[in-house]
Amino acid sequence: MLESFDMNTNDSQSRMEAIVSLCKRRGFIFQGSEIYGGLAGTFDYGPLGVALKRNIQNSWWDHFVTNRDDIYGVDAAILMNPKAWEASGHVSGFSDPLIECPKCKRRFRADHIEIIDGVQFCPNDKEKLGTPRQFNMMFKTEIGATEDPTSISYLRPETAGGMFVNFKNVVDSFHPKLPFGLAQMGKAFRNEIAPRDFIFRLREMEQMEIEYFCHPSKWEETFEHLRKEFKSWMISIGLPEKMIHEVEIGEEERAFYSKRTIDFEFDFPIGQKELAGLVYRSDYDLKQHTEFSKTDLSYFDEETKERFIPHCIEPSIGVERTVLATLASAYKEEKVGDETRIVLAFVPSIAPIQIAVLPLSKKEELSTPAQGIVKKLKKIARVQYDETQSIGKRYRRQDEIGTPYCVTVDFDTLNDNAVTVRDRDTMEQVRIPVAELEQYFTDKFNI
Ligand code: GAP
């Protein structure tokens, strides 16, 4: 009898701990530089983690770039001319309020610390904290062998900048008609004062961003279109709609150039927190880059003969926060008889392994046909061959890493040329002829 239960949602800390522990145990995600004691705000991906992350990124790229005609992919350099960050406002304004304890010298984000009667106290030693100062979160570096102020550059704090500086290149080479977008995914770096909550707040992360350009009069309908598309992609990777909350950001909290911003918050184990943002950025960025680079970034509409600076809407999402959201929504503990089985109920499109092929015994008479099945199925899916330990343990292991189907090759296979296919979620088993396996999974995965 299968009894499914959600881990106590009040005990969010233990749910997060269970996910972190599974990630390490099964080779998804490790602390960065772990053998040296770690490096705060960095994490390394193991074989299953990198597969999960890539599948999410590929799904985003397919949804927004490959399957559309109006969004163009770019891959800009991480290091950019520092003037680009002056233009975007990051040099002067990309900062968080930093507060330091005069006694233990620990540093905190001032807006994360409670104010009691106008005073803030150190969470470590309860000492009265000083006055906050603004701390720029960009990582500075020096370009070339000379050390002078002109050689300073920054590791990009967001991928967006690389798209704005390539706006003219794409317009001149592809002549896209408005509305159109640029898309980019890749690393971004932020010297966060307080990295925390596993892969939620990092110093080195990846973003998937789109800068979508439209006529100023069309921003509202474009915003609505992107809002729906963004959400439908989130649902397509298995995030339950009820765990995604669209939060309208009020005028006082929005950037001065934005007439509308929606945060997509998600029910993470650490609470309802920002997963993604959708921001109407007006013509702010193209205007700033026009001014700072002295390059005309206007657009000429051949049909209307109008020249103008397009307005921009930006859907932006962090890869690691998406990974965490998929892990958090897929993680289940189920009672099966007296045992508890752990399952990662990933949708097949993002599961690191989609099919595990398991010969009942290591004997060559079973391992050879099983290897043949692996070779065949690898043409259409991500397949793993596993012959170690008992079949029950192998099923549990595959459940725990989120493999939707197990194919078991047993001694009957030698006579009936059929295998048992086990469904991860229902644990039901069906007998399928080997000759029909490819078609069976093609249908299951909607390939
Ligand atoms: N270009 C707009 C931009 O970068 P943002 O809200 O600062 O906007 C976008 O970041 C997304 O990047 C966030 O919604 C979040 O998913 C992710 N993100 C931002 N800072 C992060 C951090 N320190 N660690 C992990 N993800 C982060």
Coordinates of C-alpha atoms and ligand atoms in Angstrom, one line a residue:
M1 CA 0.0 0.0 0.0
L2 CA 1.4 3.3 -1.0
E3 CA 0.8 6.2 1.3
S4 CA 2.2 9.5 0.1
F5 CA 2.8 12.4 2.5
D6 CA 4.4 15.7 2.2
M7 CA 7.1 16.3 4.8
N8 CA 5.8 18.6 7.5
T9 CA 5.7 22.0 5.8
N10 CA 6.2 23.8 9.1
D11 CA 9.4 22.0 9.5
S12 CA 10.9 23.7 6.5
Q13 CA 14.4 23.5 7.8
S14 CA 14.4 19.7 7.9
R15 CA 12.9 19.7 4.4
M16 CA 15.8 21.9 3.2
E17 CA 18.3 19.7 5.0
A18 CA 16.8 16.6 3.5
I19 CA 17.2 18.1 0.0
V20 CA 20.8 19.3 0.7
S21 CA 21.7 15.9 2.0
L22 CA 20.2 14.1 -1.0
C23 CA 22.1 16.4 -3.3
K24 CA 25.4 15.5 -1.7
R25 CA 24.7 11.8 -1.3
R26 CA 23.6 11.3 -4.8
G27 CA 26.1 13.6 -6.6
F28 CA 23.9 16.5 -7.5
I29 CA 25.4 19.5 -5.7
F30 CA 28.5 19.9 -3.5
Q31 CA 29.9 22.8 -1.5
G32 CA 32.4 24.8 -3.6
S33 CA 36.1 23.9 -2.9
E34 CA 34.8 21.5 -0.2
I35 CA 38.2 19.8 0.5
Y36 CA 39.6 23.3 1.4
G37 CA 36.8 24.0 3.8
G38 CA 34.5 25.6 1.1
L39 CA 34.1 29.1 -0.3
A40 CA 31.0 30.9 0.8
G41 CA 28.5 31.6 -1.9
T42 CA 29.8 29.0 -4.3
F43 CA 28.6 25.5 -5.1
D44 CA 29.8 22.8 -7.5
Y45 CA 27.6 20.5 -9.6
G46 CA 28.2 16.8 -9.7
P47 CA 27.2 14.5 -12.6
L48 CA 23.5 14.5 -11.9
G49 CA 23.3 18.1 -10.8
V50 CA 25.0 19.3 -14.0
A51 CA 22.6 17.2 -16.0
L52 CA 19.6 18.6 -14.2
K53 CA 20.9 22.2 -14.6
R54 CA 21.6 21.7 -18.4
N55 CA 18.2 20.1 -19.0
I56 CA 16.6 23.2 -17.4
Q57 CA 18.7 25.5 -19.4
N58 CA 18.1 23.6 -22.6
S59 CA 14.3 23.6 -22.0
W60 CA 14.4 27.4 -21.5
W61 CA 16.5 27.9 -24.6
D62 CA 14.2 25.7 -26.7
H63 CA 11.1 27.4 -25.3
F64 CA 12.2 31.0 -25.9
V65 CA 14.8 30.8 -28.7
T66 CA 14.7 27.6 -30.8
N67 CA 10.9 27.3 -30.9
R68 CA 10.3 31.0 -31.7
D69 CA 11.2 33.2 -34.6
D70 CA 11.4 36.5 -32.7
I71 CA 14.0 35.9 -30.0
Y72 CA 17.7 35.7 -31.0
G73 CA 20.4 34.1 -28.8
V74 CA 23.6 35.8 -27.9
D75 CA 26.6 34.8 -25.8
A76 CA 28.5 37.9 -24.8
A77 CA 31.8 38.1 -22.9
I78 CA 31.7 38.1 -19.1
L79 CA 34.3 40.8 -19.0
M80 CA 33.0 44.0 -20.5
N81 CA 34.2 47.5 -21.1
P82 CA 33.7 49.1 -17.6
K83 CA 31.9 52.1 -19.3
A84 CA 29.0 49.7 -20.0
W85 CA 28.5 49.3 -16.2
E86 CA 28.7 53.0 -15.7
A87 CA 26.0 53.4 -18.3
S88 CA 23.7 50.8 -16.7
G89 CA 24.1 52.4 -13.3
H90 CA 25.9 49.5 -11.7
V91 CA 29.1 51.3 -10.8
S92 CA 27.2 54.0 -8.9
G93 CA 24.2 52.1 -7.6
F94 CA 24.5 48.3 -7.5
S95 CA 24.9 48.1 -3.8
D96 CA 23.4 46.8 -0.6
P97 CA 23.5 48.4 2.8
L98 CA 26.4 46.9 4.8
I99 CA 26.6 47.1 8.6
E100 CA 29.6 46.0 10.7
C101 CA 29.9 44.9 14.3
P102 CA 32.6 47.0 16.1
K103 CA 33.4 44.1 18.4
C104 CA 33.4 40.9 16.4
K105 CA 33.9 42.6 13.0
R106 CA 31.3 40.5 11.3
R107 CA 29.4 42.1 8.5
F108 CA 25.7 41.9 7.8
R109 CA 23.2 43.2 5.4
A110 CA 21.6 46.1 7.3
D111 CA 18.1 45.4 5.8
H112 CA 18.2 41.9 7.1
I113 CA 18.6 43.0 10.7
E114 CA 15.7 44.0 13.0
I115 CA 15.6 47.6 14.2
I116 CA 14.7 47.9 17.9
D117 CA 13.9 51.4 19.1
G118 CA 16.0 52.8 16.3
V119 CA 19.0 50.6 17.1
Q120 CA 20.4 47.4 15.4
F121 CA 22.3 44.7 17.4
C122 CA 24.8 42.2 16.2
P123 CA 23.2 38.7 15.9
N124 CA 26.5 37.2 17.0
D125 CA 27.4 39.1 20.2
K126 CA 24.4 41.5 20.6
E127 CA 26.8 44.5 20.4
K128 CA 25.3 47.8 19.1
L129 CA 25.9 48.0 15.4
G130 CA 27.3 51.1 13.6
T131 CA 25.8 53.1 10.8
P132 CA 25.2 51.2 7.5
R133 CA 27.2 52.1 4.4
Q134 CA 26.6 51.2 0.8
F135 CA 28.6 48.3 -0.4
N136 CA 29.0 47.7 -4.2
M137 CA 28.4 44.1 -5.0
M138 CA 30.4 43.9 -8.3
F139 CA 33.6 41.9 -8.3
K140 CA 36.4 44.2 -9.4
T141 CA 39.3 42.8 -11.4
E142 CA 42.2 44.2 -13.4
I143 CA 42.7 43.8 -17.1
G144 CA 46.2 43.4 -18.4
A145 CA 49.6 43.8 -16.8
T146 CA 49.4 47.4 -15.8
E147 CA 47.8 48.3 -12.4
D148 CA 46.1 51.7 -12.7
P149 CA 42.5 52.9 -12.5
T150 CA 42.0 52.6 -16.3
S151 CA 42.7 48.8 -16.1
I152 CA 39.7 48.1 -13.7
S153 CA 36.9 46.0 -15.0
Y154 CA 34.2 43.9 -13.4
L155 CA 32.8 40.3 -13.6
R156 CA 29.3 40.9 -14.9
P157 CA 26.7 41.1 -12.1
E158 CA 23.9 40.1 -14.6
T159 CA 23.8 38.8 -18.2
A160 CA 21.5 41.7 -19.4
G161 CA 24.3 44.1 -20.2
G162 CA 25.8 41.9 -22.9
M163 CA 22.5 42.0 -24.7
F164 CA 22.0 45.8 -24.7
V165 CA 25.6 46.3 -26.0
N166 CA 24.8 43.8 -28.9
F167 CA 21.5 45.3 -29.8
K168 CA 22.9 47.2 -32.8
N169 CA 25.0 44.2 -33.9
V170 CA 21.9 42.0 -34.1
V171 CA 19.8 44.8 -35.8
D172 CA 22.5 45.4 -38.4
S173 CA 23.1 41.7 -39.1
F174 CA 19.6 40.2 -38.9
H175 CA 17.3 43.2 -39.5
P176 CA 14.7 41.8 -37.1
K177 CA 11.3 43.5 -37.1
L178 CA 9.9 44.8 -33.9
P179 CA 8.9 43.3 -31.5
F180 CA 11.9 41.0 -31.1
G181 CA 14.1 39.9 -28.2
L182 CA 17.6 38.9 -27.4
A183 CA 18.3 36.0 -25.0
Q184 CA 21.3 35.0 -23.1
M185 CA 22.2 32.6 -20.3
G186 CA 25.4 32.3 -18.4
K187 CA 27.4 33.1 -15.3
A188 CA 27.0 36.3 -13.3
F189 CA 28.8 37.3 -10.1
R190 CA 27.7 39.3 -7.1
N191 CA 29.7 39.8 -4.0
E192 CA 26.7 39.2 -1.8
I193 CA 27.2 40.3 1.8
A194 CA 25.4 37.3 3.2
P195 CA 25.2 34.4 0.8
R196 CA 22.9 31.8 2.3
D197 CA 20.2 29.1 2.0
F198 CA 22.1 26.5 -0.1
I199 CA 22.0 27.6 -3.8
F200 CA 19.4 30.3 -3.2
R201 CA 21.7 33.3 -2.7
L202 CA 25.1 32.8 -4.3
R203 CA 28.2 34.9 -5.2
E204 CA 28.7 33.0 -8.5
M205 CA 25.4 32.0 -10.3
E206 CA 23.9 31.7 -13.7
Q207 CA 21.0 33.7 -15.1
M208 CA 18.7 33.1 -18.1
E209 CA 17.5 36.5 -19.3
I210 CA 15.6 38.0 -22.2
E211 CA 15.6 41.6 -23.3
Y212 CA 12.5 41.9 -25.4
F213 CA 12.1 45.1 -27.5
C214 CA 8.9 46.7 -28.7
H215 CA 7.3 49.9 -29.8
P216 CA 6.6 52.2 -26.8
S217 CA 2.9 52.0 -27.5
K218 CA 2.9 48.2 -27.3
W219 CA 4.6 47.6 -23.9
E220 CA 1.4 46.6 -22.1
E221 CA 0.4 43.8 -24.5
T222 CA 4.1 42.6 -24.8
F223 CA 4.4 42.5 -21.0
E224 CA 1.2 40.4 -20.8
H225 CA 2.4 38.0 -23.5
L226 CA 5.8 37.5 -21.8
R227 CA 4.1 37.1 -18.4
K228 CA 2.1 34.2 -19.7
E229 CA 5.0 32.6 -21.6
F230 CA 7.3 32.8 -18.6
K231 CA 4.8 31.2 -16.3
S232 CA 3.9 28.4 -18.8
W233 CA 7.6 27.6 -19.2
M234 CA 7.9 27.4 -15.4
I235 CA 4.9 25.0 -15.3
S236 CA 6.4 22.9 -18.2
I237 CA 9.5 22.1 -16.1
G238 CA 7.3 20.7 -13.3
L239 CA 6.8 23.7 -11.0
P240 CA 3.3 23.4 -9.6
E241 CA 1.2 26.5 -10.5
K242 CA 0.0 26.8 -6.9
M243 CA 3.5 27.2 -5.7
I244 CA 4.2 30.2 -8.0
H245 CA 3.0 33.6 -6.8
E246 CA 2.9 36.7 -9.0
V247 CA 3.6 39.7 -6.9
E248 CA 3.0 43.2 -8.3
I249 CA 5.8 45.5 -7.1
G250 CA 4.5 48.8 -6.0
E251 CA 5.6 52.1 -7.4
E252 CA 7.7 53.1 -4.4
E253 CA 9.8 49.8 -4.7
R254 CA 10.1 49.8 -8.5
A255 CA 13.1 51.3 -10.4
F256 CA 12.3 54.9 -11.4
Y257 CA 12.2 53.9 -15.1
S258 CA 9.8 51.0 -14.7
K259 CA 6.0 51.4 -14.9
R260 CA 5.4 47.7 -14.1
T261 CA 7.4 44.9 -12.3
I262 CA 6.2 41.5 -11.3
D263 CA 8.2 39.2 -9.1
F264 CA 7.5 35.5 -9.5
E265 CA 7.8 34.2 -6.0
F266 CA 8.0 30.5 -5.2
D267 CA 7.2 28.4 -2.2
F268 CA 10.8 27.4 -1.4
P269 CA 11.5 25.3 1.7
I270 CA 12.9 28.6 3.2
G271 CA 9.6 30.4 2.5
Q272 CA 7.9 32.3 -0.3
K273 CA 10.9 34.0 -2.0
E274 CA 11.8 35.6 -5.4
L275 CA 12.4 33.1 -8.1
A276 CA 12.3 35.4 -11.1
G277 CA 11.4 38.9 -12.2
L278 CA 9.5 40.5 -15.1
V279 CA 10.4 44.2 -15.5
Y280 CA 9.2 46.8 -17.9
R281 CA 12.5 48.8 -18.4
S282 CA 11.2 51.4 -20.8
D283 CA 13.9 52.9 -23.1
Y284 CA 16.3 53.4 -20.1
D285 CA 19.1 50.9 -21.1
L286 CA 19.3 51.7 -24.8
K287 CA 19.2 55.5 -24.0
Q288 CA 22.0 55.2 -21.4
H289 CA 24.2 53.0 -23.7
T290 CA 23.5 55.5 -26.5
E291 CA 24.8 58.4 -24.4
F292 CA 27.8 56.6 -22.8
S293 CA 29.0 54.8 -26.0
K294 CA 28.1 57.7 -28.4
T295 CA 26.5 55.1 -30.6
D296 CA 23.0 55.5 -32.1
L297 CA 20.9 52.7 -30.7
S298 CA 17.6 53.9 -32.3
Y299 CA 15.5 51.6 -34.5
F300 CA 14.0 52.6 -37.9
D301 CA 10.7 51.1 -38.7
E302 CA 10.6 50.6 -42.5
E303 CA 6.8 50.4 -42.6
T304 CA 5.9 53.4 -40.6
K305 CA 9.2 55.3 -41.5
E306 CA 9.4 56.1 -37.8
R307 CA 12.8 56.3 -35.9
F308 CA 12.7 55.7 -32.1
I309 CA 14.4 54.0 -29.2
P310 CA 12.5 50.7 -28.6
H311 CA 11.2 50.0 -25.1
C312 CA 12.3 46.8 -23.3
I313 CA 10.7 44.2 -21.2
E314 CA 12.9 41.8 -19.3
P315 CA 12.0 38.3 -18.0
S316 CA 14.9 37.2 -15.8
I317 CA 15.4 34.1 -13.8
G318 CA 18.3 32.5 -11.9
V319 CA 19.3 29.0 -12.9
E320 CA 20.2 27.9 -9.4
R321 CA 17.0 29.2 -8.0
T322 CA 15.2 27.2 -10.7
V323 CA 17.2 24.1 -9.8
L324 CA 16.2 24.6 -6.2
A325 CA 12.6 25.1 -7.0
T326 CA 12.5 21.9 -9.1
L327 CA 14.2 20.0 -6.3
A328 CA 11.8 21.4 -3.7
S329 CA 8.7 20.6 -5.7
A330 CA 9.9 17.2 -6.8
Y331 CA 11.0 16.0 -3.4
K332 CA 8.7 13.5 -1.7
E333 CA 8.8 11.0 1.1
E334 CA 6.3 8.1 0.8
K335 CA 5.4 5.3 3.1
V336 CA 5.6 1.9 1.3
G337 CA 4.6 -0.8 3.9
D338 CA 7.1 -0.2 6.7
E339 CA 9.6 1.6 4.6
T340 CA 10.0 5.2 3.6
R341 CA 10.9 5.8 0.0
I342 CA 12.4 9.1 -1.2
V343 CA 11.4 10.2 -4.7
L344 CA 12.4 13.1 -6.8
A345 CA 9.3 13.3 -9.1
F346 CA 10.9 15.3 -11.9
V347 CA 9.0 15.7 -15.2
P348 CA 10.9 13.5 -17.7
S349 CA 12.1 16.5 -19.8
I350 CA 14.4 17.7 -16.9
A351 CA 15.2 14.3 -15.2
P352 CA 19.0 13.7 -15.3
I353 CA 18.3 10.1 -16.2
Q354 CA 15.1 9.2 -18.0
I355 CA 15.4 5.5 -18.2
A356 CA 17.5 3.0 -16.1
V357 CA 18.2 -0.4 -17.6
L358 CA 18.6 -3.0 -14.9
P359 CA 19.5 -6.6 -15.6
L360 CA 18.2 -8.8 -12.8
S361 CA 21.6 -10.5 -12.6
K362 CA 25.1 -9.6 -13.6
K363 CA 25.4 -12.8 -15.7
E364 CA 26.4 -12.2 -19.3
E365 CA 23.2 -13.8 -20.6
L366 CA 21.3 -10.8 -19.1
S367 CA 23.9 -8.1 -19.2
T368 CA 24.5 -8.5 -23.0
P369 CA 20.8 -8.0 -24.0
A370 CA 20.5 -5.2 -21.4
Q371 CA 23.5 -3.3 -22.9
G372 CA 21.9 -3.8 -26.3
I373 CA 18.7 -2.1 -25.0
V374 CA 20.8 0.8 -23.5
K375 CA 22.4 1.4 -26.9
K376 CA 19.1 1.5 -28.6
L377 CA 17.4 3.7 -26.1
K378 CA 20.3 6.2 -25.9
K379 CA 19.2 7.4 -29.3
I380 CA 16.0 8.8 -27.9
A381 CA 16.6 9.3 -24.1
R382 CA 19.1 9.8 -21.3
V383 CA 19.8 6.2 -20.2
Q384 CA 21.8 4.7 -17.4
Y385 CA 22.9 1.0 -17.0
D386 CA 23.0 -0.3 -13.5
E387 CA 23.7 -3.8 -12.4
T388 CA 25.0 -3.3 -8.8
Q389 CA 23.0 -4.5 -5.7
S390 CA 19.6 -6.0 -5.4
I391 CA 16.8 -4.9 -7.8
G392 CA 14.9 -3.4 -4.8
K393 CA 17.9 -1.2 -3.9
R394 CA 18.4 -0.2 -7.5
Y395 CA 14.7 0.9 -7.8
R396 CA 15.0 3.0 -4.6
R397 CA 18.2 4.6 -5.9
Q398 CA 16.6 5.5 -9.2
D399 CA 13.5 6.9 -7.4
E400 CA 15.9 9.0 -5.3
I401 CA 17.6 10.5 -8.4
G402 CA 14.3 11.1 -10.1
T403 CA 14.4 8.5 -13.0
P404 CA 10.9 8.2 -14.4
Y405 CA 11.2 4.6 -15.7
C406 CA 13.2 1.5 -15.0
V407 CA 13.5 -1.3 -17.6
T408 CA 14.3 -4.7 -16.0
V409 CA 15.8 -7.4 -18.1
D410 CA 15.0 -10.8 -16.4
F411 CA 15.4 -14.5 -17.3
D412 CA 11.9 -14.5 -19.0
T413 CA 13.3 -11.9 -21.4
L414 CA 15.4 -14.7 -22.9
N415 CA 12.2 -16.5 -23.9
D416 CA 9.6 -13.8 -24.5
N417 CA 11.9 -11.0 -25.7
A418 CA 10.0 -8.6 -23.5
V419 CA 11.1 -6.5 -20.4
T420 CA 9.4 -5.1 -17.4
V421 CA 8.9 -1.3 -17.4
R422 CA 8.4 0.2 -13.9
D423 CA 6.8 3.6 -13.5
R424 CA 8.6 5.7 -10.7
D425 CA 5.4 7.5 -9.5
T426 CA 2.9 4.6 -9.4
M427 CA 5.5 1.8 -9.1
E428 CA 3.3 -0.1 -11.5
Q429 CA 5.0 -2.6 -13.8
V430 CA 4.1 -3.5 -17.3
R431 CA 5.6 -6.1 -19.7
I432 CA 6.7 -4.5 -23.0
P433 CA 8.2 -6.3 -26.0
V434 CA 11.8 -5.2 -26.6
A435 CA 10.9 -4.4 -30.2
E436 CA 8.3 -1.9 -29.0
L437 CA 10.4 -0.1 -26.4
E438 CA 11.6 2.8 -28.5
Q439 CA 8.0 3.6 -29.6
Y440 CA 6.8 3.2 -26.0
F441 CA 9.2 5.8 -24.7
T442 CA 8.8 8.1 -27.7
D443 CA 5.1 8.3 -26.8
K444 CA 5.8 8.7 -23.1
F445 CA 8.2 11.5 -23.6
N446 CA 6.3 13.2 -26.4
I447 CA 9.3 13.2 -28.6
Ligands
GAP1 N1 18.8 41.8 -15.1 C1 17.9 41.9 -14.0 C2 18.4 41.2 -12.8 O1 19.6 40.7 -12.8 P1 17.8 40.5 -10.4 O2 16.4 40.5 -9.8 O3 18.9 41.2 -9.7 O4 17.5 41.2 -11.9 C3 17.4 38.2 -11.6 O5 18.2 39.0 -10.8 C4 17.3 36.8 -11.0 O6 18.6 36.3 -10.8 C5 16.6 36.7 -9.7 O7 15.2 36.7 -9.8 C6 17.2 35.4 -9.1 O8 16.5 34.3 -9.7 C7 18.6 35.4 -9.7 N2 19.5 35.9 -8.7 C8 19.8 37.2 -8.4 N3 20.7 37.3 -7.4 C9 21.1 36.0 -7.1 C10 22.0 35.4 -6.2 N4 22.8 36.2 -5.4 N5 22.1 34.1 -6.1 C11 21.3 33.3 -6.9 N6 20.4 33.8 -7.8 C12 20.3 35.1 -7.9

